[in-house]
Structure formats: structure tokens, C-alpha cells
């Protein structure tokens, strides 16, 4: 059983939006406050610890949830040491999925405002499902995600801004939505990410913020499972990346390490398949979201029937609610009218270690993964913040 460092909620406990603690969306506003960007709040209270810092590197490790830190510790001594001394938990936000979290980090606002409300969402007024990780030019990123990013704010205040991520992500819709305002530099692999981030951090004499991204831990968790041999190797590589960044920090710099979500292995016996059960297809026009949080867009007048059918089939495995009921929980923050249609008429949020697959309508690999995320359990929602001074 996975466990959180220092206790905390049980891994499968469902958290609400009022759960105490900072938010992933608070990281960049607090970093910019340290750098003196006008109008930047410091909700995480980083100012006293980072007084005098002029350069900040923010590394997001995909899939490195707070509840994965103890699992990684035997293979990641640097992370283990930092977790014991300079770590605190943050709440990533809902759904606990990469596109939503990346844009929450980049904009400093809740998902309802920025509109990237899931891994896949319906484009309102169409039958198109947009996969945010495969998003090119349509819909236009600046209209789909209208909020000014924190890097745009920083650049306008005279801060040098750089984004370091895999080369193929340069110019993608998701990169533009989350990180416009930063000079993009492609880097594949931990060594390249570290070297590129450190180079950008030391490039000039003025205030600097560098945002970096590393994806391999998440990928191996999905494909092979958390604590599998490939996952352990990836954790070792993440540790080397973090150690190199820590060792290379200039004296007036700081490193913030965080993540977008945690992961849970989903047993075969806990998987439903909406494409092979006619009870789950009745009245449903279009399916979006992902395995742990499903967005169901239904035929006119079918909401009550779909809620009843899914509730009967899934039972205690999930909460089946209308869009209005889920929005009312506050998890998305305020949702403007133009973003509401991206959320399903019915939202299915999985409990425990259950998931709802779509074996025929999604990419075949999606139903064959081992670990998933997206729901509102502590293990999926809680991510670390490690704060290190040069």
C-alpha cells in the first residue's frame, strides 16, 4: 500500500476543493512575487525563505505525486533527502491530469477559468473530442485558453523567461496555452533538461525564471505500473536530474520541484468498459475525459436515464453526477459560460482503484495501461513542492 511522507490522508481518501494546503496554481505567482513582479501574490509564503533570490527554476516531473515519494526513495536518494527536509504537499486540482495541471501551473488560476478541463474534452457545438496532448492549431490556443500566463506577466515586468521541454512540444497548443511568454528550448532526457535549464538560468544578470518539464516517470508508470522495474529506473533518472540542478544552482538562484498528479495502479477486476456494455452506451452521444473521470455528453432529455444507468452499473465504484452538481462542488473554480460545454452533461468520478475504459473508441493502448490518474483521491491529487536555494 502506498503511503504519504509524514502521514496525511489515506491514499484513497477523496479530497474536496476546500482541503487545506497550497495549490499547484500558486507556484508561479509565489515565484514571481519573490522576483518582484508587480501584482504577484505569494500564497505559498516563499518570500522569507527565498529573500535575495534573483533566478528561479521550476521543474515539473510528470507523475511524481506526493504519495510516490516514499516508493521512489530507495532509488532516488536526492529526492528522499529533499522530501525529508524541504518538501510540502500541494493540491494539483481536478481533474488530476497532465493538461489541466500544466495550464493551472502556467496560468496561476483554476481550471474553470483557463478552460483546459480534462485530458480530452468536447469542442462545444461539435462532435469533436479534443485531446489536449495532441493539440495543434485548432481550436486556436489563445482563444481556447484566454488567461494571461505567468510567464507573460513575468516577461512584461522585465524578467527573462524560458521554457524547457521535449522538442516535439515546441509550438503545440498545450505549450502555447500553458507557457506562452517563455522562450522555448527543446531538450529530451534528464541530462539535456538539466543542462538546458541551468544554461538558461545563468544566461543573464537580471531576474530570471525557467520552467522545465520531464515526462519519463509518468510514461513508465502508465505502461508498467508504479514501482515496476522501468518505473524504478525512471525514478533514478529523475533523481539524477534533480541532483544536477541542485548542484548547479547559482548562489542567487532557487529550484522548485513539483508535479502534475500522482498515479494509481488499476487492477483488471476493477475495470469497466463502456464500449462493451450497452447499458453504458444508451443515451450517450459522445464520451470524453479519461478512465478515472468520464465526461458523458448525452442525447437530449437523457441526463436522468444516463445517471440512473451508470449509477446502477458502477455502484460504489464511482460517483455519477450532473455537470451542474460537479461544478457546484467548487473543484473547477468559477466556470464561465463559454467553458461549461467542455464538461460532460454527466460526470463520472471513479472511487478507490476503479476505472472506466473505452476499448473501441479511444486509442487501443489507453485500455492496456497499468496506472491511471484523474480522480480526486489523495494519491492522485497531492503533489510535492521541494524548495532548494543555491
PDB file of C-alpha atoms in Angstrom, residues 262-384:
ATOM      1  CA  UNK A 262       0.143  11.061  -8.764  1.00  0.00           C
ATOM      2  CA  UNK A 263      -0.823   7.636 -10.125  1.00  0.00           C
ATOM      3  CA  UNK A 264      -2.697   4.503  -9.077  1.00  0.00           C
ATOM      4  CA  UNK A 265      -2.351   1.006 -10.495  1.00  0.00           C
ATOM      5  CA  UNK A 266      -5.788  -0.216 -11.606  1.00  0.00           C
ATOM      6  CA  UNK A 267      -6.434  -3.980 -11.276  1.00  0.00           C
ATOM      7  CA  UNK A 268      -8.096  -5.809 -14.160  1.00  0.00           C
ATOM      8  CA  UNK A 269     -11.061  -6.717 -11.950  1.00  0.00           C
ATOM      9  CA  UNK A 270     -11.744  -3.018 -11.306  1.00  0.00           C
ATOM     10  CA  UNK A 271     -12.129  -2.023 -14.963  1.00  0.00           C
ATOM     11  CA  UNK A 272     -15.466  -1.341 -16.630  1.00  0.00           C
ATOM     12  CA  UNK A 273     -15.677  -0.986 -20.419  1.00  0.00           C
ATOM     13  CA  UNK A 274     -18.288   1.426 -21.707  1.00  0.00           C
ATOM     14  CA  UNK A 275     -17.804   0.171 -25.276  1.00  0.00           C
ATOM     15  CA  UNK A 276     -18.836  -3.409 -24.471  1.00  0.00           C
ATOM     16  CA  UNK A 277     -21.737  -2.726 -22.097  1.00  0.00           C
ATOM     17  CA  UNK A 278     -24.870  -1.498 -23.886  1.00  0.00           C
ATOM     18  CA  UNK A 279     -26.260  -0.174 -20.601  1.00  0.00           C
ATOM     19  CA  UNK A 280     -23.418   2.359 -20.511  1.00  0.00           C
ATOM     20  CA  UNK A 281     -23.839   3.417 -24.158  1.00  0.00           C
ATOM     21  CA  UNK A 282     -27.605   4.026 -24.031  1.00  0.00           C
ATOM     22  CA  UNK A 283     -28.383   7.724 -24.416  1.00  0.00           C
ATOM     23  CA  UNK A 284     -24.708   8.728 -24.641  1.00  0.00           C
ATOM     24  CA  UNK A 285     -23.767  10.717 -27.728  1.00  0.00           C
ATOM     25  CA  UNK A 286     -20.112  11.374 -27.017  1.00  0.00           C
ATOM     26  CA  UNK A 287     -17.565  10.361 -24.360  1.00  0.00           C
ATOM     27  CA  UNK A 288     -14.556  12.422 -23.251  1.00  0.00           C
ATOM     28  CA  UNK A 289     -12.376  12.758 -20.150  1.00  0.00           C
ATOM     29  CA  UNK A 290     -10.285   9.707 -19.297  1.00  0.00           C
ATOM     30  CA  UNK A 291     -10.543   6.403 -17.464  1.00  0.00           C
ATOM     31  CA  UNK A 292     -10.797   7.820 -13.931  1.00  0.00           C
ATOM     32  CA  UNK A 293     -13.024  10.804 -14.800  1.00  0.00           C
ATOM     33  CA  UNK A 294     -15.512  10.388 -17.645  1.00  0.00           C
ATOM     34  CA  UNK A 295     -17.393  13.238 -19.312  1.00  0.00           C
ATOM     35  CA  UNK A 296     -20.618  11.960 -20.892  1.00  0.00           C
ATOM     36  CA  UNK A 297     -22.375  14.176 -23.434  1.00  0.00           C
ATOM     37  CA  UNK A 298     -25.849  12.751 -23.769  1.00  0.00           C
ATOM     38  CA  UNK A 299     -28.772  12.846 -26.160  1.00  0.00           C
ATOM     39  CA  UNK A 300     -31.454  15.491 -25.493  1.00  0.00           C
ATOM     40  CA  UNK A 301     -33.541  14.586 -22.470  1.00  0.00           C
ATOM     41  CA  UNK A 302     -31.367  11.613 -21.493  1.00  0.00           C
ATOM     42  CA  UNK A 303     -29.498  13.015 -18.478  1.00  0.00           C
ATOM     43  CA  UNK A 304     -31.627  11.352 -15.809  1.00  0.00           C
ATOM     44  CA  UNK A 305     -31.651   7.994 -17.596  1.00  0.00           C
ATOM     45  CA  UNK A 306     -27.875   8.050 -18.081  1.00  0.00           C
ATOM     46  CA  UNK A 307     -27.256   8.977 -14.443  1.00  0.00           C
ATOM     47  CA  UNK A 308     -29.525   6.139 -13.322  1.00  0.00           C
ATOM     48  CA  UNK A 309     -27.986   3.541 -15.642  1.00  0.00           C
ATOM     49  CA  UNK A 310     -24.389   4.395 -14.827  1.00  0.00           C
ATOM     50  CA  UNK A 311     -25.149   4.560 -11.111  1.00  0.00           C
ATOM     51  CA  UNK A 312     -26.696   1.091 -11.221  1.00  0.00           C
ATOM     52  CA  UNK A 313     -23.856  -0.482 -13.218  1.00  0.00           C
ATOM     53  CA  UNK A 314     -20.956   1.151 -11.365  1.00  0.00           C
ATOM     54  CA  UNK A 315     -22.441   1.169  -7.870  1.00  0.00           C
ATOM     55  CA  UNK A 316     -19.837   2.124  -5.256  1.00  0.00           C
ATOM     56  CA  UNK A 317     -17.082   2.215  -7.888  1.00  0.00           C
ATOM     57  CA  UNK A 318     -17.916   5.783  -8.901  1.00  0.00           C
ATOM     58  CA  UNK A 319     -19.951   8.904  -8.253  1.00  0.00           C
ATOM     59  CA  UNK A 320     -22.263   9.712 -11.155  1.00  0.00           C
ATOM     60  CA  UNK A 321     -23.391  13.347 -11.124  1.00  0.00           C
ATOM     61  CA  UNK A 322     -24.732  16.024 -13.406  1.00  0.00           C
ATOM     62  CA  UNK A 323     -22.411  18.739 -14.663  1.00  0.00           C
ATOM     63  CA  UNK A 324     -24.181  21.335 -12.509  1.00  0.00           C
ATOM     64  CA  UNK A 325     -23.654  19.220  -9.394  1.00  0.00           C
ATOM     65  CA  UNK A 326     -19.937  18.791 -10.049  1.00  0.00           C
ATOM     66  CA  UNK A 327     -19.411  22.461 -10.886  1.00  0.00           C
ATOM     67  CA  UNK A 328     -21.213  23.334  -7.649  1.00  0.00           C
ATOM     68  CA  UNK A 329     -18.602  21.421  -5.621  1.00  0.00           C
ATOM     69  CA  UNK A 330     -16.113  24.177  -6.467  1.00  0.00           C
ATOM     70  CA  UNK A 331     -13.371  21.907  -7.802  1.00  0.00           C
ATOM     71  CA  UNK A 332     -13.201  23.779 -11.118  1.00  0.00           C
ATOM     72  CA  UNK A 333     -13.466  27.218  -9.551  1.00  0.00           C
ATOM     73  CA  UNK A 334     -15.843  29.609 -11.334  1.00  0.00           C
ATOM     74  CA  UNK A 335     -16.643  28.302 -14.815  1.00  0.00           C
ATOM     75  CA  UNK A 336     -17.636  30.899 -17.433  1.00  0.00           C
ATOM     76  CA  UNK A 337     -20.490  30.040 -19.767  1.00  0.00           C
ATOM     77  CA  UNK A 338     -18.174  29.508 -22.735  1.00  0.00           C
ATOM     78  CA  UNK A 339     -16.315  26.746 -20.878  1.00  0.00           C
ATOM     79  CA  UNK A 340     -19.284  24.833 -19.454  1.00  0.00           C
ATOM     80  CA  UNK A 341     -19.882  22.854 -22.656  1.00  0.00           C
ATOM     81  CA  UNK A 342     -16.419  21.301 -22.372  1.00  0.00           C
ATOM     82  CA  UNK A 343     -17.601  19.393 -19.285  1.00  0.00           C
ATOM     83  CA  UNK A 344     -19.944  16.461 -19.875  1.00  0.00           C
ATOM     84  CA  UNK A 345     -23.659  16.686 -19.136  1.00  0.00           C
ATOM     85  CA  UNK A 346     -22.871  13.791 -16.779  1.00  0.00           C
ATOM     86  CA  UNK A 347     -19.552  13.427 -14.925  1.00  0.00           C
ATOM     87  CA  UNK A 348     -18.400  10.018 -13.672  1.00  0.00           C
ATOM     88  CA  UNK A 349     -15.700  10.234 -10.989  1.00  0.00           C
ATOM     89  CA  UNK A 350     -14.152   6.903 -10.029  1.00  0.00           C
ATOM     90  CA  UNK A 351     -13.560   5.832  -6.444  1.00  0.00           C
ATOM     91  CA  UNK A 352     -10.945   3.513  -4.935  1.00  0.00           C
ATOM     92  CA  UNK A 353      -8.956   1.849  -7.767  1.00  0.00           C
ATOM     93  CA  UNK A 354     -11.729   1.639 -10.362  1.00  0.00           C
ATOM     94  CA  UNK A 355     -11.717   2.944 -13.916  1.00  0.00           C
ATOM     95  CA  UNK A 356     -14.000   3.099 -16.951  1.00  0.00           C
ATOM     96  CA  UNK A 357     -12.289   2.131 -20.192  1.00  0.00           C
ATOM     97  CA  UNK A 358     -13.372   2.831 -23.760  1.00  0.00           C
ATOM     98  CA  UNK A 359     -11.709  -0.047 -25.584  1.00  0.00           C
ATOM     99  CA  UNK A 360     -13.047   0.717 -29.059  1.00  0.00           C
ATOM    100  CA  UNK A 361     -13.395   4.489 -29.207  1.00  0.00           C
ATOM    101  CA  UNK A 362     -10.079   5.503 -27.625  1.00  0.00           C
ATOM    102  CA  UNK A 363      -6.572   4.606 -28.713  1.00  0.00           C
ATOM    103  CA  UNK A 364      -6.060   0.864 -28.098  1.00  0.00           C
ATOM    104  CA  UNK A 365      -3.121   1.454 -25.795  1.00  0.00           C
ATOM    105  CA  UNK A 366      -5.273   3.532 -23.424  1.00  0.00           C
ATOM    106  CA  UNK A 367      -7.126   0.481 -22.118  1.00  0.00           C
ATOM    107  CA  UNK A 368      -3.953  -1.582 -21.707  1.00  0.00           C
ATOM    108  CA  UNK A 369      -2.115   0.757 -19.358  1.00  0.00           C
ATOM    109  CA  UNK A 370      -1.377  -0.254 -15.779  1.00  0.00           C
ATOM    110  CA  UNK A 371      -1.537   3.031 -13.841  1.00  0.00           C
ATOM    111  CA  UNK A 372      -4.031   5.861 -14.238  1.00  0.00           C
ATOM    112  CA  UNK A 373      -4.980   9.170 -12.612  1.00  0.00           C
ATOM    113  CA  UNK A 374      -7.521  11.951 -12.951  1.00  0.00           C
ATOM    114  CA  UNK A 375      -9.818  11.437  -9.972  1.00  0.00           C
ATOM    115  CA  UNK A 376      -9.969  13.199  -6.608  1.00  0.00           C
ATOM    116  CA  UNK A 377      -8.228  10.736  -4.289  1.00  0.00           C
ATOM    117  CA  UNK A 378      -5.346  11.983  -2.183  1.00  0.00           C
ATOM    118  CA  UNK A 379      -2.870   9.811  -4.104  1.00  0.00           C
ATOM    119  CA  UNK A 380      -3.817  11.418  -7.418  1.00  0.00           C
ATOM    120  CA  UNK A 381      -4.384  14.997  -6.304  1.00  0.00           C
ATOM    121  CA  UNK A 382      -1.447  15.574  -3.961  1.00  0.00           C
ATOM    122  CA  UNK A 383       1.910  16.643  -5.404  1.00  0.00           C
ATOM    123  CA  UNK A 384       5.146  17.748  -3.759  1.00  0.00           C
TER     124      UNK A 384
END
